[in-house]
Protein backbone atom coordinates (compact mmCIF):
# COMPACT_ATOMS: atom_id res chain seq x y z
CA MET A 1 165.62 57.10 44.70
CA VAL A 2 163.51 58.90 43.48
CA GLN A 3 160.59 56.37 43.85
CA TYR A 4 162.28 56.18 47.62
CA LEU A 5 161.82 59.67 48.20
CA VAL A 6 158.29 59.48 47.10
CA SER A 7 157.06 56.24 48.55
CA ASN A 8 159.01 56.27 52.15
CA CYS A 9 159.29 60.26 52.40
CA GLY A 10 156.71 61.46 50.81
CA LEU A 11 158.35 64.05 48.33
CA LYS A 12 156.46 65.11 45.04
CA PRO A 13 157.97 63.99 41.91
CA ALA A 14 159.55 67.37 40.93
CA ALA A 15 161.37 67.29 44.33
CA ALA A 16 162.30 63.72 44.46
CA ALA A 17 163.69 64.10 40.83
CA LYS A 18 165.42 67.29 42.27
CA ALA A 19 166.92 65.83 45.36
CA ALA A 20 167.66 62.22 44.20
CA PRO A 21 171.15 63.17 42.72
CA LEU A 22 172.58 63.82 46.12
CA PHE A 23 172.30 60.01 46.59
CA ALA A 24 173.98 58.64 43.16
CA ASN A 25 176.95 57.47 45.08
CA LEU A 26 174.54 55.50 47.54
CA ASP A 27 174.77 51.31 47.39
CA SER A 28 171.76 50.83 49.81
CA THR A 29 169.02 52.90 51.22
CA SER A 30 170.07 51.30 54.67
CA ARG A 31 171.24 55.19 55.87
CA PRO A 32 168.10 56.69 54.56
CA ASP A 33 165.85 54.02 56.24
CA ALA A 34 168.09 54.55 60.11
CA VAL A 35 167.35 58.79 59.43
CA LEU A 36 163.92 57.61 58.52
CA ALA A 37 163.38 55.33 61.66
CA PHE A 38 165.24 57.27 63.99
CA LEU A 39 162.85 60.69 63.02
CA ARG A 40 159.83 58.65 63.80
CA SER A 41 161.18 57.60 67.03
CA GLN A 42 161.69 61.00 68.19
CA GLY A 43 157.60 61.52 67.29
CA LEU A 44 157.69 63.67 64.06
CA THR A 45 154.51 62.46 62.02
CA ARG A 46 155.07 62.29 58.38
CA ARG A 47 153.76 65.76 57.09
CA GLN A 48 157.32 66.65 59.55
CA VAL A 49 159.50 64.05 58.06
CA ARG A 50 158.51 65.06 54.46
CA ARG A 51 158.85 68.85 55.09
CA ILE A 52 162.07 67.90 56.96
CA VAL A 53 163.37 65.75 53.93
CA SER A 54 161.81 68.69 51.35
CA ARG A 55 164.01 70.96 53.10
CA LYS A 56 167.49 69.00 53.66
CA PRO A 57 167.36 65.97 51.31
CA GLU A 58 171.05 65.73 52.26
CA LEU A 59 169.82 64.32 56.23
CA LEU A 60 168.94 61.34 55.15
CA LEU A 61 172.95 60.79 54.54
CA ARG A 62 173.66 61.67 58.00
CA ASP A 63 174.54 59.01 61.18
CA VAL A 64 171.77 59.19 63.17
CA ASP A 65 173.95 58.49 66.34
CA ALA A 66 176.88 60.51 65.32
CA THR A 67 174.89 64.19 63.93
CA LEU A 68 171.25 63.87 65.13
CA GLU A 69 170.37 61.92 68.05
CA PRO A 70 173.19 64.35 69.90
CA LYS A 71 170.53 67.35 68.27
CA PHE A 72 167.30 65.83 69.74
CA ARG A 73 169.38 64.87 72.95
CA ALA A 74 170.32 68.78 73.60
CA ILE A 75 167.13 70.21 72.58
CA ARG A 76 165.16 67.79 75.39
CA ALA A 77 167.65 68.76 78.35
CA LEU A 78 166.63 72.04 77.22
CA GLY A 79 162.93 71.23 79.04
CA LEU A 80 161.10 71.00 75.64
CA GLY A 81 159.30 68.37 75.36
CA ARG A 82 159.36 65.29 72.60
CA ALA A 83 156.19 66.98 70.51
CA ASP A 84 157.99 70.56 71.14
CA ALA A 85 161.55 69.42 70.34
CA ALA A 86 160.05 67.06 67.21
CA ARG A 87 158.04 70.31 65.99
CA LEU A 88 161.23 72.90 66.37
CA PHE A 89 162.83 70.40 63.91
CA ALA A 90 160.24 70.38 61.74
CA LEU A 91 159.59 73.71 61.62
CA TYR A 92 163.56 74.90 61.28
CA PRO A 93 165.02 71.87 59.43
CA PRO A 94 168.21 73.63 58.96
CA ALA A 95 169.00 73.23 62.36
CA LEU A 96 169.77 69.46 62.17
CA THR A 97 172.75 71.21 60.25
CA PHE A 98 173.35 73.24 63.34
CA GLY A 99 176.71 72.86 65.27
CA VAL A 100 175.23 71.59 68.74
CA GLN A 101 177.32 73.45 70.76
CA THR A 102 178.15 76.22 68.23
CA LYS A 103 174.79 77.39 66.47
CA LEU A 104 172.40 75.50 67.80
CA LEU A 105 171.74 75.69 71.60
CA PRO A 106 173.59 78.90 71.83
CA ARG A 107 169.89 80.24 69.74
CA VAL A 108 167.72 77.95 71.37
CA LEU A 109 168.76 79.17 74.49
CA PHE A 110 168.82 82.72 73.34
CA TRP A 111 165.42 83.05 72.39
CA LEU A 112 163.65 81.01 75.48
CA ASP A 113 165.09 83.19 77.51
CA TYR A 114 164.47 86.44 75.68
CA LEU A 115 160.99 84.99 75.04
CA GLY A 116 159.87 83.51 78.32
CA SER A 117 158.60 79.52 77.39
CA ALA A 118 159.26 76.88 75.47
CA LYS A 119 155.09 77.61 73.90
CA LEU A 120 155.68 81.35 73.14
CA LEU A 121 159.12 79.57 71.47
CA ILE A 122 157.14 77.44 69.46
CA LYS A 123 154.52 79.87 68.32
CA TRP A 124 157.15 81.92 67.30
CA LEU A 125 159.12 79.29 65.03
CA ALA A 126 155.73 78.75 63.39
CA LYS A 127 155.27 82.61 62.06
CA THR A 128 159.54 82.94 61.57
CA TRP A 129 162.76 81.21 60.85
CA LEU A 130 164.16 83.10 64.82
CA LEU A 131 166.92 80.51 64.31
CA GLN A 132 168.11 81.33 60.95
CA TYR A 133 170.41 84.40 62.79
CA GLY A 134 172.91 84.74 65.21
CA VAL A 135 172.45 86.33 68.54
CA ASP A 136 175.07 88.71 67.69
CA ILE A 137 172.37 89.87 64.67
CA PHE A 138 169.61 90.45 66.75
CA PHE A 139 171.37 93.02 69.30
CA ARG A 140 172.50 94.96 66.20
CA ASN A 141 169.42 95.04 65.10
CA LEU A 142 167.57 95.81 68.31
CA SER A 143 170.05 98.70 68.26
CA THR A 144 169.19 100.26 65.18
CA LEU A 145 165.07 99.69 65.97
CA ARG A 146 165.52 101.06 69.43
CA SER A 147 167.31 104.18 67.62
CA ILE A 148 163.74 105.07 65.71
CA GLY A 149 161.63 104.36 68.76
CA ILE A 150 160.35 100.85 67.97
CA PRO A 151 160.11 98.70 71.34
CA GLU A 152 162.04 95.57 71.71
CA SER A 153 159.09 93.35 71.82
CA ARG A 154 158.12 93.93 67.62
CA ILE A 155 161.53 93.01 66.79
CA LEU A 156 161.57 91.14 63.61
CA ALA A 157 165.12 88.90 62.93
CA THR A 158 166.72 89.49 59.82
CA SER A 159 170.12 90.40 58.54
CA GLU A 160 171.37 93.90 59.14
CA ALA A 161 171.56 94.96 55.09
CA LYS A 162 168.00 93.81 54.10
CA LEU A 163 166.67 95.61 57.70
CA GLN A 164 167.89 99.19 56.39
CA LYS A 165 166.21 98.43 53.25
CA LEU A 166 163.16 96.79 55.22
CA LEU A 167 162.90 100.65 56.59
CA ASP A 168 163.72 102.18 53.53
CA ARG A 169 160.34 100.83 51.89
CA VAL A 170 158.47 101.30 54.91
CA GLU A 171 159.63 105.07 55.13
CA GLY A 172 159.02 105.19 51.51
CA LEU A 173 154.92 104.12 52.31
CA ARG A 174 155.07 107.49 55.33
CA VAL A 175 154.57 104.66 58.17
CA PRO A 176 156.10 106.62 60.96
CA PRO A 177 157.70 104.15 64.25
CA SER A 178 155.14 105.36 66.32
CA SER A 179 151.83 104.07 64.10
CA GLY A 180 150.57 100.56 65.74
CA MET A 181 150.73 99.43 61.67
CA PHE A 182 154.25 99.81 61.78
CA MET A 183 155.24 96.07 62.51
CA TRP A 184 152.83 95.09 60.42
CA VAL A 185 154.25 96.82 57.36
CA LEU A 186 157.75 95.88 58.03
CA TYR A 187 156.50 92.64 58.42
CA THR A 188 155.02 92.11 54.80
CA LEU A 189 157.31 94.26 52.93
CA HIS A 190 159.46 91.64 54.72
CA ASN A 191 157.76 88.81 52.82
CA VAL A 192 157.43 91.11 49.66
CA SER A 193 159.95 91.54 47.23
CA GLU A 194 160.45 95.21 45.69
CA SER A 195 159.89 93.69 42.19
CA ALA A 196 156.35 91.60 43.58
CA PHE A 197 155.46 94.39 45.41
CA ARG A 198 156.30 96.70 42.04
CA ALA A 199 153.91 94.01 40.48
CA LYS A 200 150.98 94.52 43.00
CA LYS A 201 151.39 97.66 42.94
CA ALA A 202 150.98 98.67 39.16
CA ALA A 203 148.06 96.03 39.48
CA VAL A 204 146.01 97.83 42.08
CA MET A 205 146.48 101.32 40.36
CA SER A 206 145.54 100.31 36.79
CA ALA A 207 141.93 98.42 37.63
CA ALA A 208 141.43 100.71 40.74
CA GLY A 209 142.79 104.00 38.86
CA CYS A 210 143.94 105.66 41.80
CA THR A 211 147.05 107.07 43.06
CA GLU A 212 150.82 106.55 44.14
CA GLU A 213 149.78 108.46 47.76
CA GLU A 214 146.14 106.36 48.00
CA PHE A 215 148.05 103.06 47.17
CA ALA A 216 150.55 103.92 49.98
CA ALA A 217 147.02 104.43 52.05
CA MET A 218 145.26 101.63 50.93
CA CYS A 219 149.38 99.30 52.90
CA ARG A 220 149.46 101.54 55.53
CA ARG A 221 145.41 100.69 56.60
CA ALA A 222 145.89 96.91 55.57
CA PRO A 223 149.00 95.61 54.53
CA CYS A 224 148.13 92.29 54.26
CA PHE A 225 146.88 92.59 50.97
CA MET A 226 150.44 93.00 49.12
CA PHE A 227 150.50 88.88 50.31
CA ALA A 228 148.01 88.40 47.57
CA PRO A 229 149.12 87.47 43.80
CA ALA A 230 149.47 91.10 41.35
CA GLU A 231 146.69 88.95 38.90
CA LEU A 232 144.35 88.49 41.85
CA LEU A 233 144.30 91.74 43.47
CA ARG A 234 143.89 92.53 39.62
CA GLN A 235 140.47 90.19 39.44
CA LYS A 236 139.80 91.49 43.20
CA VAL A 237 139.46 95.41 42.17
CA GLU A 238 137.64 94.49 39.21
CA PHE A 239 134.64 92.17 40.67
CA LEU A 240 134.56 95.04 43.12
CA LEU A 241 134.00 98.05 40.48
CA GLY A 242 132.02 95.64 38.29
CA LYS A 243 129.40 92.81 40.44
CA ALA A 244 129.63 95.25 43.61
CA GLU A 245 129.52 98.35 42.36
CA CYS A 246 131.50 99.93 44.20
CA ASP A 247 133.38 102.56 43.21
CA ALA A 248 137.10 103.41 43.66
CA ARG A 249 137.14 105.55 46.80
CA TYR A 250 135.27 102.87 48.74
CA ILE A 251 138.26 99.78 47.79
CA VAL A 252 140.95 102.92 49.02
CA ASN A 253 139.44 103.66 52.09
CA ASN A 254 138.59 100.13 52.90
CA PRO A 255 141.55 97.75 51.97
CA VAL A 256 140.61 95.26 53.93
CA LEU A 257 138.07 93.73 50.81
CA LEU A 258 141.52 92.81 48.93
CA THR A 259 142.30 89.88 51.82
CA PHE A 260 139.73 88.56 51.40
CA SER A 261 138.59 84.93 49.17
CA LEU A 262 137.57 86.07 45.72
CA SER A 263 136.10 82.58 45.14
CA LYS A 264 134.80 81.45 48.79
CA ARG A 265 134.05 84.56 50.09
CA MET A 266 133.05 87.77 48.03
CA VAL A 267 131.86 86.25 45.01
CA PRO A 268 129.10 83.87 47.14
CA ARG A 269 128.83 86.25 49.88
CA HIS A 270 127.81 89.22 47.01
CA ARG A 271 125.52 86.30 45.60
CA VAL A 272 123.36 85.91 48.50
CA ILE A 273 123.06 89.67 48.94
CA GLU A 274 122.38 90.55 45.39
CA THR A 275 119.30 87.12 45.67
CA LEU A 276 117.93 88.23 48.45
CA ARG A 277 117.65 91.97 47.67
CA SER A 278 116.30 90.73 43.97
CA ARG A 279 113.10 89.19 45.99
CA GLY A 280 112.25 91.94 47.98
CA VAL A 281 113.83 91.04 51.17
CA ASP A 282 114.47 93.93 53.73
CA ILE A 283 118.45 93.21 54.84
CA GLY A 284 118.94 96.55 56.91
CA THR A 285 120.65 99.57 56.27
CA LYS A 286 123.30 98.08 57.82
CA ALA A 287 124.43 95.36 55.16
CA ASN A 288 127.60 97.54 53.89
CA LEU A 289 129.82 95.09 51.65
CA ARG A 290 132.52 95.75 54.31
CA GLY A 291 130.63 94.51 56.96
CA ILE A 292 129.36 92.04 54.93
CA MET A 293 132.64 90.70 53.53
CA ARG A 294 134.31 90.89 57.59
CA SER A 295 131.22 89.02 59.41
CA THR A 296 132.76 85.32 60.44
CA GLU A 297 131.11 82.46 58.75
CA ALA A 298 128.85 81.96 61.62
CA MET A 299 127.33 85.62 61.88
CA PHE A 300 126.97 85.90 57.87
CA VAL A 301 125.34 82.46 57.53
CA ASP A 302 122.61 83.17 61.34
CA ARG A 303 122.29 87.02 59.60
CA TYR A 304 121.55 86.17 55.91
CA ILE A 305 120.72 82.71 55.49
CA VAL A 306 118.77 80.92 58.30
CA ARG A 307 116.98 84.06 59.04
CA TYR A 308 115.31 84.30 55.12
CA GLN A 309 116.02 80.59 54.29
CA GLU A 310 111.91 80.39 54.66
CA GLN A 311 111.50 82.95 52.58
CA VAL A 312 114.48 82.13 49.86
CA PRO A 313 114.62 78.52 50.36
CA GLU A 314 117.70 78.43 47.37
CA LEU A 315 120.24 80.13 49.94
CA HIS A 316 121.33 77.13 50.87
CA GLU A 317 122.37 75.81 46.62
CA LEU A 318 123.50 79.29 46.70
CA TYR A 319 125.78 79.52 49.49
CA PRO A 320 126.81 75.71 50.96
CA PRO A 321 127.58 76.08 54.32
CA ARG A 322 131.34 75.64 55.22
CA GLN A 323 132.33 72.88 57.32
CA VAL A 324 133.05 74.04 61.13
CA ASN A 325 134.35 71.84 63.77
CA GLY A 326 132.95 68.96 61.61
CA LYS A 327 129.43 70.31 61.44
CA GLU A 328 127.33 71.97 58.87
CA GLU A 329 127.04 75.43 60.37
CA LEU A 330 123.25 76.19 58.34
CA ALA A 331 122.27 72.39 59.62
CA VAL A 332 123.12 73.38 63.68
CA LYS A 333 122.15 76.68 63.27
CA ALA A 334 118.43 75.77 61.70
CA ARG A 335 117.88 73.23 64.99
């Protein structure tokens, strides 16, 4: 069965080994074969099937006609196309375990009505598990957030107890509900556990030598840096302080720097800038670190590689161009 899950479903060996005991009583693979054939007949790609089976391997034991086909039929009846119905279940596999009348249709209908279109439903499903909670929980959360002035359109789906804890954590960072960053901070903390937050906070404060208030200010300015692992955050701060020769105040005021890839963006771009300066190239007074790192790939290559490639030919080796729309950025710019 492990081999079957790896070969037929695309699971990794470790995941397959974990799921295999569920199928201990199978005499043959006829039922899993039927489920896989049905999912593919509904337009799901191999990747989407793998996502579903990885999340809910027990679905391979379901009766297609009795449990799976009615769910796809119900979603299609709401006006979703074949591809959207397939993507809905791929984005949220537990929906295939819902009762059609008790959970699936009420939740999907609610969000279709609330968001206004199937396109927006699929868009938001790709960002958060809208179907995880019942409609009643949404309305209770809506009441809570209304009471502190949060617009309905910026609601976050979660349990009541978790929502209140999240609000307390956001309040601890001194983010007022009126702030445009409020929901970004709320969303970030929703995805970063308290223990992980403490570890990342300790890593940044220790490396940068900043205070708790300064760290809170960083979170208010660019909360998404907290998605990076604690050790990686420490390495980024040390790179900025050491190689890039920033002071701690610059990092505190520009926490967006901690959201960029260290190996793919910060290190190679810094290497290019240092090479240009060492060769006496005047790159202008506007070449500040924040602007350099925030530039798009196309802008950076055009401004610092193509412009100076005749003066400093080795730039192409120092900063190999990324693939953009199937073409090498540098080659396109050079032409």
